[in-house]
Amino acid sequence: PLVMNLSFGVGNEQEGKARIDRLADSVLAAHPDVSLTISGGNDGPGLSTIGLPGSADRAITVGATLPSGFLVPGPEGPAPEEVAYFSSRGGEVAKPDLVAPGMAYSSVPRWNAGDEVKQGTSMASPHAAGLVACLVSALAQEQRPIDAARIKRALMVTARPTPGSGYLDEGRGLPALDAAWSWLGSAPGGGEITVAAAAGGDAGWRMLGPGTARSGTLRFALSPDDSAPSGPFRLESDAAWLTPPSSVSLKGGSEVTLRYDATKLAPGVHTGTVLAWSADTLRGPAFRLVATLILPAPANAGSATLRHGTALEEGGVLRSFFLADTARPFVASVATAGLSSRALAFLHEPHGAPYREEAALPAGSGSQAAEYAVDGRDVVAGAYEVDAVALPGRRASVDVTVRQSPVTLHATRSENRVTARVRSVAGAPVTTGVSFRLLGAERTDTVAARGSAPRRIPFVVPSWAKDLVVELAMAPEQWDRITDFGVSVYDTAGRQLSKNPMRYALGRASVPLPEHHGDIPLTLALYPGFADPADSASWTVRASIRTYADSGVALHAAGDTTLRVAPGGRAEVGFDLGSPPWPLPERFAPLGLLVARVGEDRWHREVVLPGAGGGVLP
């Protein structure tokens, strides 16, 4: 008997499409008696954050709970066990399958005393593996066949949900070992039915922005194995807006079309589940169809209140979505009511990745509100998710607001001149004061390679640099081949100044620099790891190396910096680069900051100004 656990994972860019998922599923298909549990990831509470290979269909994907014994008791007694805020959630895949305690004790060296308690889905997954091992051992002792898919079904059918959580938060919930063993002894056998959504993954996922039809269909393909029953199956939906056909029969495969109607749904997230029942309900549902609709707030100019005074129960999660535009900065904030009220705030980029700077912030009232000021350079077009989480054992009331710039920001360089351009997206005329200052320098290298051999980029950090930031970007479809991508920075003596993993197809890291340094030759080293060691296809990554000075230098404007922009109109102003404030290392270009002041708001966007070549600014 073999039970395996994998407490490992990285961010999913396209859920259900990763190469390592297919490898894991192929191994489990070839060895139906082998069980594999996988940690779901720690990128919650945002949706669509299940990591790979936790999105593998045949594995048991495990999310984390915070056990009652680790939580501060509330005024009414011990806090109930709840899904951990950090536990990754499903979206394009119907995961996790189960949740288990995401905490464990570990022995530590004496210098690390006080850090004995570890938390994460890496701790939850082995708990589930232990339950599977108990069932496998009992089956082996009774000389009964060991079927990993049947064991997974037993744990899921008999699991119990935690209060206030949905399927994408916890799957079927907390497993119950005794109930699962009883089910294995009483439920009839039968094969498995695999579900695949037409858009990818195994769950329906639809973003309904402004102008998008509020009703439509979601299609699922059903693939039974040779021993699976053919039905007919009665289909039941737990959501009024999600309508399935009354029944379906499988004859070597079939397709089910669900109809949704979001005309009466409020902005936010709505998840529904359709269960397929045979005549023998003891076996549990033959398959599940999970569908999620996202109704984001539009990208309005000015301030929009997404939530006002919304109450949160202990450990509860409040999700809000809003649309953003490329090159258009915004500020999202989460505030609580009352000086003593506290919560946690999280920001997730479109497609689920945690915000590339600091995704998790404490939230209080007034000036202690959590605030995300997103630079125009970093804004990704699409729907952002901002979450508020009540602390364990504590209720909270929260306001969620978003302010978006009424203008988009652009800047280009031509010889010794910088042209700043603003475009109005507001419904009324906008008056803005525009300025531009130099921040430092940046170089961009594109690495195109094959295989997993390390790649190195030598560069020089100038003596005037106070901060160094490295950013890497890879195409999402190439990221699907990756299981690990290490990034390190070394000095000429081989000392490692920084080491970080890329957790998604875009990664950013700050590198500490020695104080009072001179010009420092450094090397950026890239260590790609592939799911398939024989992978010889090409891969490409864009590396941006940014150095920042201690303070910026304002550029002199060549015209009036107060611009009046009609709705939908454009305006521009030029700036002289002037004499160079700093020498630029080879292959670096000036890095500047474009700022547009509108009323009390200051909207900004970092801009690299290529064209200077090496040496110093002209």
XYZ file of C-alpha atoms in Angstrom:
618
model
C 0.000 0.000 0.000
C 1.240 3.449 -0.907
C 0.062 6.869 0.259
C 2.008 9.929 -0.864
C 1.893 13.539 0.278
C 3.217 16.553 -1.592
C 3.483 19.718 0.516
C 4.576 21.821 -2.409
C 3.148 24.223 -4.938
C 3.559 27.438 -6.903
C 1.052 29.883 -8.340
C -1.317 28.769 -11.086
C -1.578 31.113 -14.054
C -4.048 28.949 -16.011
C -5.719 26.578 -13.591
C -6.019 22.997 -14.794
C -3.475 23.356 -17.622
C -0.142 22.789 -15.864
C 2.177 20.077 -17.134
C 2.835 18.728 -13.627
C -0.930 18.311 -13.122
C -1.105 16.047 -16.173
C 1.923 14.082 -15.001
C 0.408 13.535 -11.559
C -2.939 12.496 -13.036
C -1.278 10.080 -15.470
C 0.650 8.378 -12.639
C -2.488 8.033 -10.518
C -4.459 6.706 -13.492
C -1.788 4.064 -14.097
C -1.737 3.127 -10.378
C -5.357 3.291 -9.158
C -4.380 1.938 -5.735
C -2.030 4.868 -5.007
C -3.361 7.912 -3.105
C -1.770 11.354 -3.383
C -2.606 14.334 -1.174
C -1.362 17.786 -2.213
C -1.365 21.101 -0.363
C -3.664 23.628 -2.022
C -1.445 26.690 -1.481
C -1.251 29.711 0.800
C -2.360 32.495 -1.556
C -5.888 32.921 -0.151
C -8.360 34.269 0.548
C -8.690 35.343 -3.092
C -10.483 33.093 -5.550
C -8.696 31.211 -8.314
C -5.542 30.816 -6.207
C -5.161 27.011 -5.982
C -1.518 26.299 -6.777
C -0.068 23.719 -9.107
C 0.092 20.723 -8.777
C -2.809 21.073 -6.317
C -5.060 21.525 -9.362
C -4.420 17.911 -10.444
C -7.817 16.262 -10.840
C -7.151 12.814 -9.343
C -5.215 14.030 -6.301
C -6.824 15.003 -3.004
C -6.221 18.745 -2.739
C -6.212 19.979 0.833
C -6.918 23.454 2.185
C -6.202 24.597 5.739
C -8.290 25.371 8.788
C -7.380 27.207 11.969
C -8.203 24.724 14.759
C -10.138 26.009 17.737
C -7.312 25.191 20.152
C -5.015 27.668 18.403
C -7.516 30.543 18.390
C -8.183 33.167 21.050
C -11.503 32.413 22.778
C -14.243 34.949 22.178
C -16.718 36.400 24.677
C -19.059 33.461 24.021
C -16.438 30.737 24.543
C -13.958 28.865 22.326
C -13.731 30.098 18.765
C -15.052 27.598 16.199
C -12.679 25.950 13.744
C -12.636 27.959 10.533
C -11.043 27.947 7.097
C -7.695 29.747 7.340
C -7.574 33.127 5.635
C -4.329 32.141 3.874
C -5.726 28.888 2.443
C -5.929 29.066 -1.361
C -9.356 28.967 -2.946
C -10.760 27.450 -6.101
C -12.243 29.238 -9.083
C -11.485 27.761 -12.488
C -11.028 24.421 -10.729
C -13.465 22.931 -8.222
C -10.884 22.722 -5.459
C -9.865 22.216 -2.687
C -11.436 18.813 -2.091
C -11.107 18.882 1.703
C -9.686 21.021 4.496
C -7.662 19.895 7.503
C -5.848 21.598 10.398
C -3.260 23.920 8.877
C -1.102 24.000 11.993
C 1.488 21.650 13.422
C 4.203 21.628 16.031
C 7.808 21.275 14.949
C 11.037 20.926 16.888
C 13.314 23.908 16.304
C 16.880 24.813 17.302
C 17.274 26.761 20.521
C 18.007 30.026 18.714
C 14.566 29.750 17.089
C 12.637 29.036 20.289
C 9.110 30.413 20.139
C 8.629 29.422 16.493
C 7.528 25.858 17.152
C 4.053 26.301 15.690
C 4.034 26.163 11.881
C 1.028 26.986 9.728
C 0.082 26.532 6.095
C -1.587 24.072 3.768
C 1.754 22.223 3.844
C 0.733 21.195 7.369
C -2.889 20.461 6.418
C -2.084 18.083 3.578
C -0.152 15.542 5.738
C -3.111 15.465 8.158
C -5.285 14.298 5.248
C -2.594 11.840 4.131
C -2.711 10.328 7.613
C -6.468 9.812 7.335
C -6.013 8.162 3.934
C -3.308 5.913 5.407
C -5.705 4.812 8.164
C -8.302 3.793 5.580
C -5.721 2.073 3.374
C -4.337 0.126 6.347
C -7.815 -1.000 7.405
C -8.655 -2.123 3.863
C -5.368 -4.017 3.613
C -5.909 -5.748 6.955
C -9.325 -6.947 5.796
C -7.847 -7.971 2.425
C -10.255 -5.691 0.600
C -9.308 -3.951 -2.653
C -7.662 -0.544 -2.353
C -9.121 2.016 -4.765
C -7.725 5.533 -4.333
C -10.658 7.187 -6.145
C -13.110 5.386 -3.868
C -11.167 6.465 -0.774
C -11.232 10.077 -1.986
C -14.974 9.808 -2.566
C -15.521 8.328 0.913
C -13.714 11.240 2.578
C -15.553 13.842 0.495
C -19.064 12.384 0.760
C -18.853 12.111 4.549
C -17.014 15.397 5.240
C -18.753 18.128 7.228
C -18.744 21.792 6.158
C -17.516 24.576 8.412
C -19.911 27.482 9.132
C -19.953 30.313 6.610
C -17.703 28.709 3.972
C -18.542 27.764 0.384
C -17.320 25.042 -1.940
C -14.461 27.107 -3.360
C -13.275 27.815 0.205
C -13.230 24.280 1.582
C -14.511 21.764 -0.964
C -16.582 19.312 1.045
C -15.138 20.508 4.358
C -13.527 18.649 7.266
C -13.130 14.896 6.773
C -14.570 12.473 9.334
C -12.553 9.244 9.489
C -15.136 6.978 11.157
C -17.877 8.112 8.773
C -15.611 7.557 5.759
C -14.805 4.027 6.945
C -18.490 3.254 7.428
C -19.216 4.550 3.930
C -16.551 2.292 2.434
C -18.212 -0.672 4.101
C -21.777 0.108 3.079
C -21.822 2.092 -0.169
C -21.837 0.198 -3.465
C -18.808 0.293 -5.704
C -18.607 2.031 -9.047
C -16.263 3.981 -11.240
C -15.561 7.668 -11.540
C -16.903 10.383 -13.826
C -14.448 13.092 -14.837
C -15.720 16.647 -15.323
C -14.149 19.186 -17.690
C -15.414 22.737 -18.216
C -15.507 23.974 -21.808
C -13.368 27.011 -20.938
C -10.720 24.895 -19.151
C -10.356 23.433 -15.694
C -13.270 21.534 -14.183
C -15.398 24.446 -12.922
C -17.488 27.086 -14.657
C -16.067 30.599 -14.252
C -17.603 33.662 -15.863
C -16.708 37.354 -15.466
C -19.748 39.555 -16.150
C -18.473 43.099 -16.543
C -20.509 46.123 -17.685
C -21.972 45.558 -21.130
C -21.783 41.765 -20.778
C -24.995 39.758 -21.102
C -26.351 38.810 -17.686
C -27.652 35.436 -18.840
C -25.939 32.639 -20.697
C -24.733 29.059 -20.520
C -21.839 27.056 -19.085
C -20.916 23.742 -20.712
C -19.309 20.721 -19.051
C -18.012 17.527 -20.642
C -18.521 14.295 -18.660
C -16.188 11.317 -19.182
C -17.029 8.119 -17.259
C -14.492 5.345 -16.828
C -15.339 1.778 -17.830
C -16.911 0.848 -14.484
C -18.871 4.068 -13.908
C -22.684 3.902 -13.941
C -24.369 5.405 -16.978
C -27.339 6.869 -15.144
C -29.783 8.365 -15.567
C -28.760 10.971 -12.998
C -31.077 13.530 -11.457
C -29.523 17.026 -11.410
C -30.176 19.453 -8.552
C -28.883 23.034 -8.200
C -28.378 24.825 -4.881
C -28.630 28.294 -6.500
C -31.779 29.869 -7.928
C -29.790 31.599 -10.702
C -28.238 28.311 -11.929
C -30.534 25.902 -13.820
C -29.485 22.435 -15.010
C -31.450 20.007 -17.166
C -33.620 17.704 -15.062
C -31.477 14.647 -15.772
C -28.613 13.296 -17.846
C -27.544 9.843 -19.018
C -24.004 8.860 -19.947
C -23.271 6.644 -22.909
C -19.486 6.712 -23.156
C -19.574 10.429 -22.414
C -21.943 13.338 -22.467
C -22.202 17.105 -22.220
C -24.260 19.100 -19.733
C -25.270 22.707 -20.338
C -26.163 24.849 -17.331
C -28.088 28.084 -17.743
C -27.417 31.085 -15.536
C -29.402 34.268 -14.993
C -27.578 37.038 -13.127
C -30.119 39.807 -13.784
C -31.147 39.927 -10.130
C -27.735 39.287 -8.575
C -25.882 41.975 -6.636
C -22.284 42.901 -7.529
C -19.782 40.457 -6.070
C -19.201 36.711 -6.333
C -21.860 34.029 -6.649
C -21.106 30.292 -6.631
C -23.591 27.502 -7.273
C -23.209 23.716 -7.290
C -25.174 21.157 -9.275
C -25.204 17.627 -7.839
C -25.920 14.513 -9.880
C -27.844 11.814 -7.988
C -28.494 8.206 -8.953
C -31.321 6.140 -7.488
C -28.938 5.028 -4.735
C -28.290 8.267 -2.837
C -26.144 6.473 -0.244
C -23.275 6.483 -2.723
C -23.295 10.262 -2.754
C -23.453 12.451 -5.857
C -22.021 10.832 -8.978
C -20.402 14.161 -9.948
C -20.528 17.851 -9.119
C -20.705 20.852 -11.426
C -19.414 24.024 -9.759
C -20.139 27.400 -11.366
C -19.058 30.892 -10.319
C -20.201 34.283 -11.612
C -18.212 37.452 -10.878
C -20.032 40.795 -11.131
C -17.368 43.500 -10.736
C -17.986 47.179 -10.102
C -17.231 49.286 -13.219
C -14.059 51.356 -13.580
C -15.706 54.654 -12.673
C -13.717 57.852 -12.418
C -13.445 59.126 -8.869
C -14.428 57.242 -5.728
C -16.761 54.239 -5.508
C -17.994 52.564 -2.331
C -18.043 48.825 -2.872
C -19.155 47.997 0.686
C -20.467 50.196 3.475
C -20.848 49.011 7.056
C -20.953 45.379 5.990
C -20.929 43.024 8.980
C -18.454 40.145 9.124
C -18.721 37.176 11.454
C -15.637 35.721 13.155
C -13.127 34.709 10.490
C -15.586 35.642 7.717
C -14.405 36.753 4.265
C -15.994 39.612 2.302
C -15.017 39.685 -1.389
C -15.448 42.700 -3.654
C -14.463 43.048 -7.305
C -13.800 46.098 -9.465
C -12.517 46.684 -12.984
C -9.257 48.506 -13.697
C -7.680 49.936 -16.864
C -4.100 49.768 -18.113
C -1.985 52.831 -17.194
C -4.681 54.107 -14.843
C -3.621 54.219 -11.159
C -6.043 53.441 -8.355
C -6.277 53.329 -4.559
C -8.248 50.546 -2.865
C -8.903 50.710 0.869
C -10.480 48.607 3.613
C -11.551 50.365 6.834
C -13.289 49.098 9.952
C -15.878 50.885 12.079
C -14.665 51.907 15.526
C -11.202 52.389 16.974
C -11.123 48.927 18.555
C -12.251 47.064 15.442
C -9.602 45.233 13.426
C -9.557 43.126 10.281
C -7.179 41.889 7.577
C -7.196 43.160 3.995
C -6.007 41.411 0.828
C -5.667 42.528 -2.785
C -5.567 40.076 -5.687
C -4.777 40.906 -9.290
C -6.890 39.668 -12.221
C -6.712 35.846 -12.447
C -6.037 35.529 -8.715
C -2.365 36.300 -8.118
C -1.721 38.227 -4.881
C -0.842 41.880 -5.476
C 2.782 42.040 -6.567
C 3.820 44.378 -3.778
C 2.347 43.619 -0.320
C -0.927 41.744 -0.717
C -1.872 41.421 2.980
C -2.329 44.463 5.240
C -3.873 45.046 8.674
C -7.050 47.124 8.528
C -8.340 49.518 11.179
C -10.487 52.627 11.245
C -9.654 56.126 10.015
C -5.953 56.638 9.339
C -5.303 52.975 10.181
C -7.297 51.728 7.195
C -5.510 49.337 4.833
C -4.659 51.195 1.639
C -3.272 49.905 -1.668
C -1.949 52.705 -3.881
C -1.257 50.929 -7.177
C 1.144 52.631 -9.574
C -0.072 53.029 -13.154
C 2.824 50.895 -14.350
C 1.578 47.927 -12.313
C -2.126 48.107 -13.133
C -3.352 45.071 -15.069
C -6.518 45.485 -17.122
C -9.271 43.302 -15.675
C -11.103 42.609 -12.433
C -9.252 43.052 -9.133
C -10.443 41.375 -5.958
C -10.177 43.170 -2.627
C -10.994 41.089 0.443
C -11.729 41.884 4.076
C -11.308 39.128 6.666
C -12.551 39.321 10.257
C -10.039 38.150 12.834
C -10.641 34.755 14.466
C -13.076 35.093 17.349
C -13.873 38.715 16.465
C -16.663 40.321 14.456
C -16.060 43.369 12.280
C -17.916 45.967 10.239
C -16.041 47.164 7.158
C -16.109 49.743 4.386
C -14.442 48.924 1.062
C -13.763 51.788 -1.353
C -11.811 52.289 -4.545
C -10.659 55.581 -6.076
C -9.526 55.499 -9.682
C -7.636 58.139 -11.583
C -9.775 60.176 -13.982
C -6.872 60.095 -16.474
C -4.536 57.480 -17.917
C -0.823 58.311 -17.800
C 1.782 57.895 -20.562
C 5.257 59.279 -21.263
C 7.711 58.895 -24.128
C 11.220 60.105 -24.810
C 12.598 61.710 -27.939
C 16.272 62.659 -27.678
C 16.538 65.197 -24.852
C 12.824 65.628 -24.288
C 10.175 63.741 -22.310
C 6.571 64.121 -23.445
C 3.926 63.411 -20.816
C 0.431 62.593 -22.081
C -2.822 62.248 -20.186
C -6.114 60.935 -21.526
C -9.390 61.619 -19.756
C -11.690 58.720 -18.898
C -14.055 60.936 -16.886
C -17.481 62.131 -17.919
C -16.642 65.761 -17.133
C -13.663 68.049 -17.927
C -10.553 67.343 -15.833
C -7.962 69.864 -14.694
C -4.656 68.312 -13.719
C -1.211 69.565 -12.779
C 1.501 67.374 -14.337
C 5.095 66.923 -13.162
C 7.929 64.566 -13.996
C 10.979 63.611 -11.980
C 13.808 61.155 -12.404
C 13.991 58.311 -9.888
C 16.955 56.261 -11.054
C 17.758 53.900 -13.887
C 16.518 50.638 -15.368
C 17.695 48.016 -17.813
C 15.658 45.257 -19.402
C 17.078 41.982 -20.670
C 15.205 39.261 -22.526
C 16.517 35.778 -21.918
C 15.557 33.152 -24.520
C 16.785 29.649 -23.757
C 16.061 25.926 -23.667
C 16.391 23.475 -20.815
C 17.010 24.032 -17.112
C 20.641 25.149 -17.125
C 21.116 28.349 -15.042
C 21.217 31.637 -16.918
C 23.204 34.653 -15.684
C 22.938 38.380 -16.373
C 25.913 40.510 -15.232
C 25.193 44.157 -14.406
C 26.585 47.045 -12.373
C 24.789 48.847 -9.546
C 26.007 52.495 -9.503
C 27.339 54.090 -6.335
C 24.393 56.507 -6.137
C 21.804 53.676 -5.944
C 20.058 53.231 -2.599
C 17.592 50.534 -3.656
C 17.675 47.669 -6.141
C 14.568 45.884 -7.457
C 14.502 42.905 -9.813
C 11.355 41.944 -11.713
C 10.871 38.901 -13.953
C 7.965 38.213 -16.306
C 7.112 35.086 -18.292
C 4.171 34.243 -20.553
C 1.447 32.346 -18.620
C 1.405 29.480 -21.128
C 5.140 28.974 -20.567
C 4.689 29.130 -16.789
C 2.444 26.044 -17.068
C 5.611 24.006 -17.718
C 7.382 25.292 -14.581
C 7.504 23.761 -11.110
C 10.170 26.046 -9.654
C 12.007 29.195 -10.748
C 14.737 30.435 -8.436
C 16.188 33.943 -8.632
C 19.451 34.921 -6.918
C 21.790 37.929 -6.969
C 25.514 37.406 -6.343
C 28.477 39.725 -5.942
C 31.871 39.102 -7.566
C 33.030 37.070 -4.549
C 30.119 34.680 -5.008
C 28.250 35.915 -1.943
C 24.495 35.634 -2.306
C 22.865 39.009 -1.661
C 19.343 37.802 -2.346
C 17.427 34.626 -3.122
C 13.759 34.433 -4.029
C 11.414 32.108 -5.865
C 9.114 33.258 -8.637
C 5.701 32.240 -7.324
C 3.804 33.341 -10.423
C 4.681 34.251 -14.011
C 5.511 37.730 -12.721
C 7.782 38.106 -9.716
C 9.363 41.098 -8.014
C 11.997 41.230 -5.286
C 13.976 43.930 -3.476
C 17.692 43.241 -3.094
C 19.508 44.670 -0.046
C 22.602 46.734 -0.888
C 25.613 47.377 1.372
C 25.772 50.845 2.905
C 28.199 53.390 1.412
C 28.931 51.157 -1.551
C 30.707 52.139 -4.736
C 29.908 50.814 -8.176
C 29.128 47.116 -7.568
C 29.365 44.442 -10.287
C 26.610 41.906 -9.600
C 25.111 38.882 -11.340
C 21.445 38.005 -11.630
C 21.145 34.196 -11.773
C 18.033 32.383 -12.997
C 17.338 28.739 -12.101
C 14.332 27.339 -14.005
C 12.857 23.965 -13.052
C 10.493 22.067 -15.318
C 7.830 19.481 -14.568
C 9.212 17.331 -17.372
C 13.017 16.969 -17.120
C 13.106 16.184 -20.833
C 11.430 19.503 -21.696
C 13.505 21.010 -24.499
C 11.052 23.631 -25.746
C 12.214 27.233 -25.715
C 11.308 29.588 -22.896
C 11.592 33.336 -22.560
C 11.709 35.600 -19.540
C 11.980 39.389 -19.387
C 14.225 40.650 -16.593
C 13.950 44.275 -15.431
C 16.677 45.581 -13.122
C 15.832 48.903 -11.449
C 18.071 51.097 -9.333
C 16.616 53.969 -7.307
C 18.423 57.072 -6.055
C 17.991 58.431 -2.554
C 15.715 61.203 -3.858
C 14.227 62.174 -7.188
C 15.198 65.081 -9.443
C 12.405 67.199 -10.934
C 12.582 68.004 -14.638
C 11.928 71.496 -16.008
C 8.704 71.789 -17.987
C 8.782 73.242 -21.499
C 5.230 74.580 -21.217
C 2.233 75.038 -18.973
C 1.944 72.025 -16.642
C -1.719 72.696 -15.829
C -3.715 70.746 -18.381
C -7.436 70.950 -18.993
C -8.738 67.805 -20.623
C -12.190 67.378 -22.143
C -14.080 64.117 -21.568
C -12.374 61.478 -23.680
C -9.767 64.023 -24.763
C -5.965 64.090 -24.560
C -3.387 66.671 -23.553
C 0.397 66.729 -23.272
C 3.319 68.709 -21.917
C 7.062 68.406 -22.554
C 9.944 68.254 -20.053
C 13.647 68.839 -20.612
C 15.960 66.082 -19.436
C 18.660 68.700 -18.816
C 22.091 67.869 -17.418
C 22.546 64.332 -16.038
C 22.008 64.018 -12.273
C 23.671 60.558 -12.165
C 25.960 58.497 -14.389
C 24.145 55.542 -15.944
C 25.752 52.097 -16.042
C 25.987 50.266 -19.341
C 22.620 49.366 -20.937
C 20.632 51.315 -18.339
C 18.050 53.959 -19.294
C 16.568 56.732 -17.139
C 13.681 55.756 -14.865
C 11.158 58.476 -14.084
C 7.876 59.133 -12.328
C 4.975 60.881 -14.035
C 2.589 62.521 -11.553
C -0.832 64.000 -12.287
C -2.455 66.055 -9.503
C -6.250 66.156 -9.623
C -7.769 67.938 -6.647
C -6.320 66.368 -3.498
C -5.210 63.202 -5.318
C -1.770 62.538 -6.780
C -1.802 59.832 -9.440
C 1.523 58.405 -10.555
C 3.136 56.021 -13.003
C 6.749 54.867 -13.233
C 8.139 55.165 -16.769
C 11.395 53.871 -18.226
C 12.822 56.126 -20.944
C 14.826 53.996 -23.406
C 16.939 55.531 -26.096
C 19.860 56.968 -24.142
C 22.081 53.907 -24.561
C 24.933 53.400 -22.119
C 26.970 56.026 -20.356
C 25.270 59.109 -18.974
C 22.082 60.957 -19.732
C 22.481 63.233 -22.748
